[in-house]
C-alpha cells in the first residue's frame, strides 16, 4: 500500500484529511517512497534537513554516543558532547553570547528564553517587568507562551482563553509595507514602531522583545533593512528591554552565515536556535545567553526554573557536534552563500508569472508570494486555498515545498517557501525551479 491515512492503523496523523505516502529512504536532497516514487526535498522537510538525508558521519556519531552513554540527567552529570558543543556554539555565536541551555524543540527553546528573561528581571530586582512584545506576522512555536508570542492568529484559534497577552509590533515586511522597505524614516522598517510600542506599554513593565532576524514562514524570508537590528539594539538598550533573537529557523547557517544577524552587526541579549542545528537527525534546540544574564541566576536562585527531562541530551548533543563538523569539513557556510545566490538568480524567472508577486530571501532560504493581482498586491481569498493547492501540485510533481497562509491580513495570503539542504547541487536547483514552474501552471 503506497499511502496511509486516518482512520487506517493507529497513527494520530499530523493531517487527518489526506493520505500520506510511506517514505522509506532519504539520500542527499531526495526522499524515496515505498512505491518507487521520489521527491526532491526543496525545504529540508521544515527548514531542518540542512545536511541532506543519509549523512553517514552524523548517523555514526548518534550510534556511537547511544552505545556509550545514551541518557544522563542534566542535574546529576555533565558529559563530553555537551561541553564540546557548547564551546563550539559559543565560538560561533554573536558578541558576548556564551552559555548554552539545551531543549528539544524550537517551541521549548522559545519558552525557556522567555522564562529566562522574566527570571532575570525578577532576580535582579525588577519584578514589575512582565510584558513581552513580538512582531506580527511572526512565529515562535506552538506551546502556550511561544504561541502567545506568535503573531499568527490561525494557530491560536481554539486556545485564546489560555494565552497571555503579547502586544504586537508590525513586522518589517517590505513587500506589504507602504514604503516597500525603501524608507529609512518608515516607522515599521526603521524600528521606530517598536520604540513607540515599548513607550505605550510603559518601558518599566516590558521584559523582552522577541523577533525573527530574517522572516521565517510568517513573512516568507523577508529581509529587514540593513539598519533595522542595530536600531532595535539601541531601542532595547534605551528602555531596558531584553532582545531575544529567535533563530530557530534562520540560524545554523540557513541564510549563508551561522547567525542571520551577522550581516547586521547587532547582538541580541538571548538567542535561540533549533531545526538545522542537528541537520534534523535528532531533535535539539538551544538558548544561548551571555554571562551577564546567567550570572544573575547563578548568584540568585541558582538555576533556570525550566526543568525538562530530556534537556542537555548526550545523543542530541553528539548529533549537533557531528553536524558542525560536517558544516566545517564540507565548507557548507560559504557554499550556502554561493548556492543561495544561484538559487535567487534562477528563481527570478518566476517573477514573470501573473500570480507571483514577490520572490525574496537570503542564502538558501526563499519565499515566493502568490497574489491574485501583482499590480495591487491583492491576495487571493483564503477560500481559494492557493498555497495549499500549489504545494499539492508541487508534491505531485515530485517537489516538497512549504506552503504558508495568512500573512497578508491575518487570514489571506499565500506563500511558498524553499530551503533546500546545504549540499544542493546546481542541477538540483534547476530541477527545483523546473518543477516549481510546472506546479505554478496548476494555479
Ligand atoms: N521559532 C521559529 C522562528 C520557528 O520557525 C519555529 C518553527 O517553525 C519555532 C520557533 C518552533 O519550533 P518547533 O516547531 O521546533 O517547536
Short mmCIF file of C-alpha atoms and ligand atoms in Angstrom, two decimals:
data_model
loop_
_atom_site.label_atom_id
_atom_site.label_comp_id
_atom_site.label_asym_id
_atom_site.label_seq_id
_atom_site.Cartn_x
_atom_site.Cartn_y
_atom_site.Cartn_z
CA UNK A 1 0.00 0.00 0.00
CA UNK A 2 1.67 3.23 -1.19
CA UNK A 3 -0.22 5.66 1.08
CA UNK A 4 -1.58 5.61 4.62
CA UNK A 5 -4.18 7.85 6.20
CA UNK A 6 -6.66 8.19 9.00
CA UNK A 7 -8.57 6.17 10.14
CA UNK A 8 -6.42 3.25 8.98
CA UNK A 9 -3.92 1.94 11.53
CA UNK A 10 -3.19 3.66 14.83
CA UNK A 11 -1.28 6.83 13.96
CA UNK A 12 -2.84 10.14 15.02
CA UNK A 13 -1.51 11.80 11.85
CA UNK A 14 -0.49 15.46 11.57
CA UNK A 15 -3.10 15.70 8.85
CA UNK A 16 -6.31 13.68 9.19
CA UNK A 17 -7.88 14.62 5.87
CA UNK A 18 -5.49 13.16 3.31
CA UNK A 19 -3.40 10.04 2.91
CA UNK A 20 0.39 10.29 3.10
CA UNK A 21 2.92 8.33 1.05
CA UNK A 22 5.13 5.97 3.03
CA UNK A 23 8.73 7.21 2.76
CA UNK A 24 11.39 4.57 3.11
CA UNK A 25 14.76 6.21 2.44
CA UNK A 26 16.48 9.58 2.16
CA UNK A 27 19.57 10.35 0.14
CA UNK A 28 21.02 13.85 -0.18
CA UNK A 29 18.19 16.14 -1.32
CA UNK A 30 15.90 13.24 -2.22
CA UNK A 31 13.23 11.25 -0.38
CA UNK A 32 12.24 7.88 -1.80
CA UNK A 33 8.85 6.26 -1.27
CA UNK A 34 7.65 2.70 -0.88
CA UNK A 35 6.01 2.80 -4.30
CA UNK A 36 9.19 3.78 -6.15
CA UNK A 37 8.34 7.49 -6.38
CA UNK A 38 10.95 10.10 -5.39
CA UNK A 39 10.64 13.68 -4.19
CA UNK A 40 13.16 16.49 -4.35
CA UNK A 41 13.12 17.88 -0.81
CA UNK A 42 13.37 21.61 -1.54
CA UNK A 43 12.64 22.66 2.04
CA UNK A 44 14.50 20.10 4.17
CA UNK A 45 11.12 18.89 5.46
CA UNK A 46 10.50 22.03 7.51
CA UNK A 47 13.75 24.07 7.14
CA UNK A 48 15.50 21.26 9.01
CA UNK A 49 17.48 18.74 6.90
CA UNK A 50 20.38 21.11 6.21
CA UNK A 51 22.99 18.38 5.63
CA UNK A 52 20.68 16.40 3.41
CA UNK A 53 19.40 12.92 4.11
CA UNK A 54 21.63 9.94 4.89
CA UNK A 55 24.72 11.68 6.26
CA UNK A 56 26.89 8.80 7.49
CA UNK A 57 29.07 10.88 9.85
CA UNK A 58 26.10 12.18 11.86
CA UNK A 59 24.42 8.74 11.87
CA UNK A 60 27.65 7.18 13.20
CA UNK A 61 28.06 9.84 15.90
CA UNK A 62 24.49 9.18 17.10
CA UNK A 63 25.06 5.42 17.18
CA UNK A 64 28.40 5.75 18.94
CA UNK A 65 27.01 8.06 21.62
CA UNK A 66 23.90 5.90 22.13
CA UNK A 67 26.16 2.89 22.60
CA UNK A 68 28.48 4.71 25.01
CA UNK A 69 26.09 6.70 27.19
CA UNK A 70 22.60 7.45 25.90
CA UNK A 71 20.96 9.39 28.73
CA UNK A 72 22.10 11.45 31.68
CA UNK A 73 20.06 13.87 33.70
CA UNK A 74 21.43 17.39 33.46
CA UNK A 75 21.05 17.95 37.20
CA UNK A 76 23.31 14.98 38.02
CA UNK A 77 26.09 14.86 35.41
CA UNK A 78 27.71 16.74 32.62
CA UNK A 79 29.28 14.96 29.62
CA UNK A 80 31.75 15.49 26.80
CA UNK A 81 29.25 16.13 23.95
CA UNK A 82 27.50 18.94 25.85
CA UNK A 83 30.80 20.53 26.94
CA UNK A 84 32.32 20.41 23.44
CA UNK A 85 29.15 21.51 21.67
CA UNK A 86 28.69 24.49 24.00
CA UNK A 87 32.27 25.64 23.38
CA UNK A 88 31.68 25.37 19.62
CA UNK A 89 28.34 27.20 19.71
CA UNK A 90 29.77 29.96 21.93
CA UNK A 91 32.65 30.40 19.48
CA UNK A 92 30.16 30.84 16.60
CA UNK A 93 27.58 32.95 18.45
CA UNK A 94 27.43 36.73 18.00
CA UNK A 95 29.02 39.07 20.58
CA UNK A 96 29.05 38.04 24.22
CA UNK A 97 26.55 35.15 23.88
CA UNK A 98 28.39 32.37 25.63
CA UNK A 99 26.30 29.91 27.64
CA UNK A 100 24.10 27.24 26.07
CA UNK A 101 20.95 25.65 27.54
CA UNK A 102 19.52 22.75 25.54
CA UNK A 103 15.96 21.65 24.87
CA UNK A 104 14.29 19.50 22.24
CA UNK A 105 12.14 21.72 20.02
CA UNK A 106 12.13 25.33 18.88
CA UNK A 107 8.96 25.99 20.91
CA UNK A 108 10.70 24.74 24.05
CA UNK A 109 13.69 26.97 23.36
CA UNK A 110 11.39 29.97 22.97
CA UNK A 111 9.53 29.10 26.19
CA UNK A 112 12.85 28.79 28.01
CA UNK A 113 14.24 32.03 26.53
CA UNK A 114 11.15 34.00 27.58
CA UNK A 115 11.21 32.46 31.06
CA UNK A 116 14.92 33.23 31.32
CA UNK A 117 14.19 36.88 30.50
CA UNK A 118 11.45 37.04 33.13
CA UNK A 119 13.52 35.23 35.77
CA UNK A 120 16.48 37.53 35.06
CA UNK A 121 14.39 40.62 35.73
CA UNK A 122 12.78 39.21 38.89
CA UNK A 123 16.13 38.08 40.27
CA UNK A 124 17.70 41.44 39.51
CA UNK A 125 15.00 43.27 41.45
CA UNK A 126 12.64 44.27 38.61
CA UNK A 127 9.60 42.06 39.11
CA UNK A 128 7.46 44.80 37.52
CA UNK A 129 8.89 43.76 34.13
CA UNK A 130 6.28 41.25 32.97
CA UNK A 131 5.41 42.07 29.36
CA UNK A 132 6.70 40.52 26.17
CA UNK A 133 6.42 42.26 22.79
CA UNK A 134 6.63 40.48 19.45
CA UNK A 135 6.28 41.11 15.73
CA UNK A 136 3.18 40.43 13.63
CA UNK A 137 3.27 38.47 11.45
CA UNK A 138 5.76 36.27 13.29
CA UNK A 139 6.08 32.73 14.56
CA UNK A 140 7.74 31.36 17.68
CA UNK A 141 6.13 27.98 18.23
CA UNK A 142 3.05 26.19 19.41
CA UNK A 143 3.43 25.72 23.17
CA UNK A 144 1.34 28.21 25.12
CA UNK A 145 3.85 31.00 25.80
CA UNK A 146 5.50 30.63 22.40
CA UNK A 147 2.04 30.60 20.80
CA UNK A 148 1.10 33.72 22.76
CA UNK A 149 4.17 35.42 21.29
CA UNK A 150 3.35 34.23 17.77
CA UNK A 151 1.64 36.77 15.52
CA UNK A 152 -0.23 34.01 13.70
CA UNK A 153 -3.95 34.18 14.52
CA UNK A 154 -4.90 30.85 12.92
CA UNK A 155 -2.73 28.78 15.25
CA UNK A 156 -4.38 30.47 18.22
CA UNK A 157 -7.93 29.66 17.07
CA UNK A 158 -9.01 27.22 19.81
CA UNK A 159 -6.77 28.44 22.61
CA UNK A 160 -7.38 32.15 23.17
CA UNK A 161 -8.53 31.69 26.73
CA UNK A 162 -5.22 30.01 27.64
CA UNK A 163 -2.90 32.55 26.03
CA UNK A 164 -1.23 35.53 27.65
CA UNK A 165 -1.46 38.97 26.11
CA UNK A 166 1.57 39.84 23.97
CA UNK A 167 1.38 43.32 22.36
CA UNK A 168 2.30 43.20 18.69
CA UNK A 169 4.59 45.43 16.68
CA UNK A 170 4.22 45.41 12.88
CA UNK A 171 6.94 43.25 11.32
CA UNK A 172 9.37 44.79 8.85
CA UNK A 173 7.89 43.20 5.75
CA UNK A 174 8.91 45.24 2.69
CA UNK A 175 6.52 43.62 0.21
CA UNK A 176 3.49 44.54 2.31
CA UNK A 177 4.78 47.83 3.70
CA UNK A 178 3.66 51.15 2.18
CA UNK A 179 7.32 52.16 1.83
CA UNK A 180 8.25 48.80 0.22
CA UNK A 181 11.25 48.72 2.55
CA UNK A 182 12.68 51.80 0.79
CA UNK A 183 12.35 54.42 3.53
CA UNK A 184 14.77 54.84 6.41
CA UNK A 185 12.08 57.03 8.02
CA UNK A 186 9.32 54.39 7.86
CA UNK A 187 8.26 53.64 11.46
CA UNK A 188 7.87 49.93 10.69
CA UNK A 189 11.03 49.40 8.63
CA UNK A 190 13.24 51.55 10.90
CA UNK A 191 12.17 50.02 14.23
CA UNK A 192 10.52 53.26 15.46
CA UNK A 193 7.24 51.31 15.78
CA UNK A 194 8.92 49.09 18.37
CA UNK A 195 10.03 52.10 20.40
CA UNK A 196 6.54 53.54 20.28
CA UNK A 197 5.05 50.24 21.49
CA UNK A 198 7.55 49.99 24.35
CA UNK A 199 6.76 53.56 25.45
CA UNK A 200 2.99 52.97 25.11
CA UNK A 201 3.21 49.85 27.27
CA UNK A 202 5.45 51.62 29.78
CA UNK A 203 9.09 50.63 29.36
CA UNK A 204 9.40 49.78 33.07
CA UNK A 205 6.91 46.95 32.52
CA UNK A 206 8.47 45.42 29.39
CA UNK A 207 10.70 42.40 29.99
CA UNK A 208 11.54 41.32 26.45
CA UNK A 209 11.06 41.78 22.73
CA UNK A 210 11.21 38.58 20.66
CA UNK A 211 11.61 38.52 16.88
CA UNK A 212 12.96 36.50 13.94
CA UNK A 213 16.02 38.27 12.42
CA UNK A 214 15.10 37.16 8.89
CA UNK A 215 11.45 36.28 8.41
CA UNK A 216 10.58 32.61 8.63
CA UNK A 217 7.34 31.09 7.45
CA UNK A 218 5.19 34.05 8.59
CA UNK A 219 6.72 36.72 6.37
CA UNK A 220 8.28 34.35 3.84
CA UNK A 221 12.01 35.10 4.11
CA UNK A 222 11.52 38.87 4.38
CA UNK A 223 14.84 40.58 4.96
CA UNK A 224 14.67 43.75 7.10
CA UNK A 225 16.63 46.89 6.12
CA UNK A 226 20.35 46.90 6.98
CA UNK A 227 19.96 49.28 9.95
CA UNK A 228 16.87 47.60 11.44
CA UNK A 229 18.51 45.32 14.02
CA UNK A 230 21.10 47.89 15.11
CA UNK A 231 18.18 50.28 15.71
CA UNK A 232 16.38 47.55 17.67
CA UNK A 233 19.52 47.03 19.77
CA UNK A 234 19.67 50.74 20.60
CA UNK A 235 15.95 50.95 21.38
CA UNK A 236 16.09 47.92 23.70
CA UNK A 237 19.16 49.37 25.45
CA UNK A 238 17.48 52.75 25.84
CA UNK A 239 14.43 51.20 27.51
CA UNK A 240 15.99 48.34 29.46
CA UNK A 241 14.30 45.62 27.39
CA UNK A 242 15.93 42.25 26.65
CA UNK A 243 16.03 41.47 22.93
CA UNK A 244 15.52 37.77 22.13
CA UNK A 245 16.51 36.81 18.58
CA UNK A 246 14.58 33.71 17.56
CA UNK A 247 16.85 31.99 15.05
CA UNK A 248 15.16 28.61 15.26
CA UNK A 249 14.54 28.81 11.51
CA UNK A 250 17.03 31.39 10.21
CA UNK A 251 20.02 30.23 12.26
CA UNK A 252 22.60 27.44 11.94
CA UNK A 253 23.74 28.62 8.52
CA UNK A 254 20.44 28.77 6.63
CA UNK A 255 20.98 32.32 5.31
CA UNK A 256 24.68 31.85 4.47
CA UNK A 257 26.09 32.96 7.82
CA UNK A 258 25.93 30.96 11.04
CA UNK A 259 23.60 33.56 12.58
CA UNK A 260 21.29 35.51 10.28
CA UNK A 261 22.21 38.58 12.38
CA UNK A 262 25.87 38.59 11.29
CA UNK A 263 25.36 40.94 8.31
CA UNK A 264 23.50 43.35 10.64
CA UNK A 265 26.34 43.57 13.13
CA UNK A 266 23.87 43.57 16.04
CA UNK A 267 24.00 41.35 19.11
CA UNK A 268 20.83 40.22 20.93
CA UNK A 269 20.64 39.51 24.66
CA UNK A 270 19.38 35.97 24.15
CA UNK A 271 19.39 33.81 21.03
CA UNK A 272 17.51 30.62 20.18
CA UNK A 273 18.39 28.03 17.53
CA UNK A 274 16.85 24.68 16.59
CA UNK A 275 15.77 22.96 13.38
CA UNK A 276 19.01 22.61 11.35
CA UNK A 277 21.28 22.52 14.39
CA UNK A 278 21.43 18.70 14.17
CA UNK A 279 20.56 18.61 10.48
CA UNK A 280 17.30 17.02 11.64
CA UNK A 281 18.93 13.76 12.72
CA UNK A 282 17.50 14.13 16.23
CA UNK A 283 15.52 16.93 17.90
CA UNK A 284 17.63 19.61 19.61
CA UNK A 285 17.28 23.32 20.29
CA UNK A 286 19.37 25.74 22.26
CA UNK A 287 19.06 29.01 24.17
CA UNK A 288 22.31 30.99 24.21
CA UNK A 289 22.75 33.72 26.80
CA UNK A 290 25.65 35.93 27.92
CA UNK A 291 27.38 35.54 31.27
CA UNK A 292 25.94 38.88 32.46
CA UNK A 293 22.46 37.27 32.40
CA UNK A 294 23.43 33.80 33.63
CA UNK A 295 25.42 35.36 36.50
CA UNK A 296 22.23 36.90 37.90
CA UNK A 297 20.56 33.46 38.05
CA UNK A 298 23.75 31.82 39.39
CA UNK A 299 24.01 34.43 42.14
CA UNK A 300 20.27 34.25 42.92
CA UNK A 301 18.07 31.15 42.80
CA UNK A 302 20.85 29.05 41.25
CA UNK A 303 19.02 27.57 38.27
CA UNK A 304 16.72 28.44 35.41
CA UNK A 305 13.27 27.26 36.51
CA UNK A 306 12.65 25.28 33.35
CA UNK A 307 13.39 21.66 34.20
CA UNK A 308 12.90 19.25 31.31
CA UNK A 309 13.78 15.55 31.47
CA UNK A 310 15.50 15.45 28.09
CA UNK A 311 17.42 18.73 28.18
CA UNK A 312 21.20 18.61 27.55
CA UNK A 313 20.75 15.14 26.00
CA UNK A 314 24.06 13.37 25.17
CA UNK A 315 22.92 11.77 21.90
CA UNK A 316 21.36 15.00 20.64
CA UNK A 317 24.48 16.98 21.57
CA UNK A 318 26.67 14.40 19.79
CA UNK A 319 24.48 14.76 16.68
CA UNK A 320 24.83 18.56 16.76
CA UNK A 321 28.62 18.31 17.18
CA UNK A 322 28.83 15.96 14.19
CA UNK A 323 26.63 18.39 12.22
CA UNK A 324 29.03 21.25 12.99
CA UNK A 325 31.94 19.03 11.95
CA UNK A 326 30.24 18.34 8.62
CA UNK A 327 29.46 22.03 8.10
CA UNK A 328 33.16 22.81 8.60
CA UNK A 329 34.57 19.83 6.71
CA UNK A 330 32.40 20.44 3.64
CA UNK A 331 32.75 24.25 3.96
CA UNK A 332 28.98 24.49 3.84
CA UNK A 333 28.52 28.08 5.05
CA UNK A 334 30.30 29.67 2.06
CA UNK A 335 28.52 27.08 -0.07
CA UNK A 336 25.11 28.23 1.24
CA UNK A 337 26.03 31.82 0.35
CA UNK A 338 27.21 30.76 -3.13
CA UNK A 339 24.35 28.38 -3.92
CA UNK A 340 21.89 30.86 -2.37
CA UNK A 341 22.97 33.50 -4.89
CA UNK A 342 22.47 30.94 -7.64
CA UNK A 343 19.05 29.90 -6.29
CA UNK A 344 17.82 33.51 -6.18
CA UNK A 345 19.22 34.14 -9.65
CA UNK A 346 17.37 31.12 -11.05
CA UNK A 347 14.14 31.96 -9.18
CA UNK A 348 13.93 35.31 -10.99
CA UNK A 349 12.26 33.50 -13.87
CA UNK A 350 9.18 33.00 -11.66
CA UNK A 351 8.59 36.75 -11.43
CA UNK A 352 7.11 36.82 -14.92
CA UNK A 353 4.22 34.59 -13.80
CA UNK A 354 0.93 36.52 -13.49
CA UNK A 355 0.42 35.37 -9.88
CA UNK A 356 3.96 35.67 -8.50
CA UNK A 357 4.01 38.93 -6.54
CA UNK A 358 7.45 38.67 -4.99
CA UNK A 359 10.49 36.40 -4.80
CA UNK A 360 12.84 37.13 -1.92
CA UNK A 361 15.16 35.79 0.72
CA UNK A 362 18.79 35.26 1.61
CA UNK A 363 21.12 32.29 1.29
CA UNK A 364 19.25 29.02 0.85
CA UNK A 365 16.03 30.49 2.20
CA UNK A 366 13.50 31.80 -0.29
CA UNK A 367 9.88 32.96 -0.15
CA UNK A 368 7.62 33.21 -3.17
CA UNK A 369 4.46 35.23 -2.56
CA UNK A 370 1.46 34.30 -4.71
CA UNK A 371 -1.16 37.01 -5.26
CA UNK A 372 -4.37 37.48 -7.22
CA UNK A 373 -3.10 40.74 -8.69
CA UNK A 374 0.59 41.60 -8.87
CA UNK A 375 -0.06 45.33 -9.53
CA UNK A 376 -2.18 45.86 -6.40
CA UNK A 377 -0.62 43.01 -4.35
CA UNK A 378 -4.19 41.86 -3.66
CA UNK A 379 -4.03 38.39 -2.06
CA UNK A 380 -6.23 35.54 -3.16
CA UNK A 381 -9.29 34.94 -0.99
CA UNK A 382 -8.43 32.33 1.64
CA UNK A 383 -11.30 30.18 0.42
CA UNK A 384 -9.32 29.53 -2.79
CA UNK A 385 -6.58 27.75 -0.77
CA UNK A 386 -3.96 28.69 -3.35
CA UNK A 387 -0.87 27.91 -1.25
CA UNK A 388 -2.24 24.50 -0.30
CA UNK A 389 -3.21 23.70 -3.90
CA UNK A 390 0.20 24.81 -5.11
CA UNK A 391 2.01 22.68 -2.51
CA UNK A 392 -0.05 19.64 -3.54
CA UNK A 393 0.64 20.27 -7.23
CA UNK A 394 4.36 20.57 -6.41
CA UNK A 395 4.22 17.36 -4.37
CA UNK A 396 2.54 15.59 -7.27
CA UNK A 397 5.37 16.90 -9.46
CA UNK A 398 7.88 15.36 -7.03
CA UNK A 399 8.84 18.58 -5.23
CA UNK A 400 8.48 19.19 -1.48
CA UNK A 401 7.89 22.88 -0.62
CA UNK A 402 6.46 24.69 2.41
CA UNK A 403 3.12 26.48 1.98
CA UNK A 404 2.12 29.27 4.30
CA UNK A 405 -1.02 31.35 4.66
CA UNK A 406 -2.46 34.35 6.45
CA UNK A 407 0.45 36.80 6.31
CA UNK A 408 -1.30 39.46 4.17
CA UNK A 409 -4.01 40.39 6.68
CA UNK A 410 -4.14 37.64 9.30
CA UNK A 411 -6.43 35.49 7.11
CA UNK A 412 -5.49 35.84 3.42
CA UNK A 413 -2.05 35.44 1.93
CA UNK A 414 -0.32 32.60 0.06
CA UNK A 415 3.37 31.92 0.41
CA UNK A 416 5.60 29.13 -0.78
CA UNK A 417 8.95 28.65 0.88
CA UNK A 418 12.13 26.92 -0.23
CA UNK A 419 15.04 25.89 1.97
CA UNK A 420 16.95 23.09 0.27
CA UNK A 421 19.73 21.17 2.02
CA UNK A 422 23.09 22.98 2.05
CA UNK A 423 24.52 20.28 -0.24
CA UNK A 424 22.06 21.05 -3.06
CA UNK A 425 23.75 21.00 -6.47
CA UNK A 426 23.33 23.39 -9.36
CA UNK A 427 21.41 20.81 -11.38
CA UNK A 428 19.11 20.17 -8.39
CA UNK A 429 18.43 23.92 -8.15
CA UNK A 430 17.49 23.88 -11.82
CA UNK A 431 15.23 20.91 -11.16
CA UNK A 432 13.58 22.72 -8.22
CA UNK A 433 12.80 25.69 -10.46
CA UNK A 434 11.57 23.46 -13.29
CA UNK A 435 9.20 21.52 -11.01
CA UNK A 436 8.10 24.77 -9.33
CA UNK A 437 7.12 26.19 -12.72
CA UNK A 438 5.23 23.03 -13.54
CA UNK A 439 3.25 23.32 -10.29
CA UNK A 440 2.61 27.02 -10.96
CA UNK A 441 0.68 26.06 -14.05
CA UNK A 442 -1.85 24.45 -11.67
CA UNK A 443 -2.98 27.80 -10.23
N1 LIG B 1 10.65 29.78 16.18
C1 LIG B 1 10.66 29.87 14.85
C2 LIG B 1 11.23 31.11 14.22
C3 LIG B 1 10.16 28.85 14.05
O1 LIG B 1 10.15 28.96 12.72
C4 LIG B 1 9.63 27.70 14.69
C5 LIG B 1 9.08 26.59 13.90
O2 LIG B 1 8.83 26.67 12.74
C6 LIG B 1 9.62 27.64 16.09
C7 LIG B 1 10.15 28.70 16.81
C8 LIG B 1 9.06 26.44 16.79
O3 LIG B 1 9.89 25.35 16.59
P1 LIG B 1 9.33 23.85 16.78
O4 LIG B 1 8.36 23.60 15.69
O5 LIG B 1 10.57 23.00 16.67
O6 LIG B 1 8.73 23.78 18.13
#
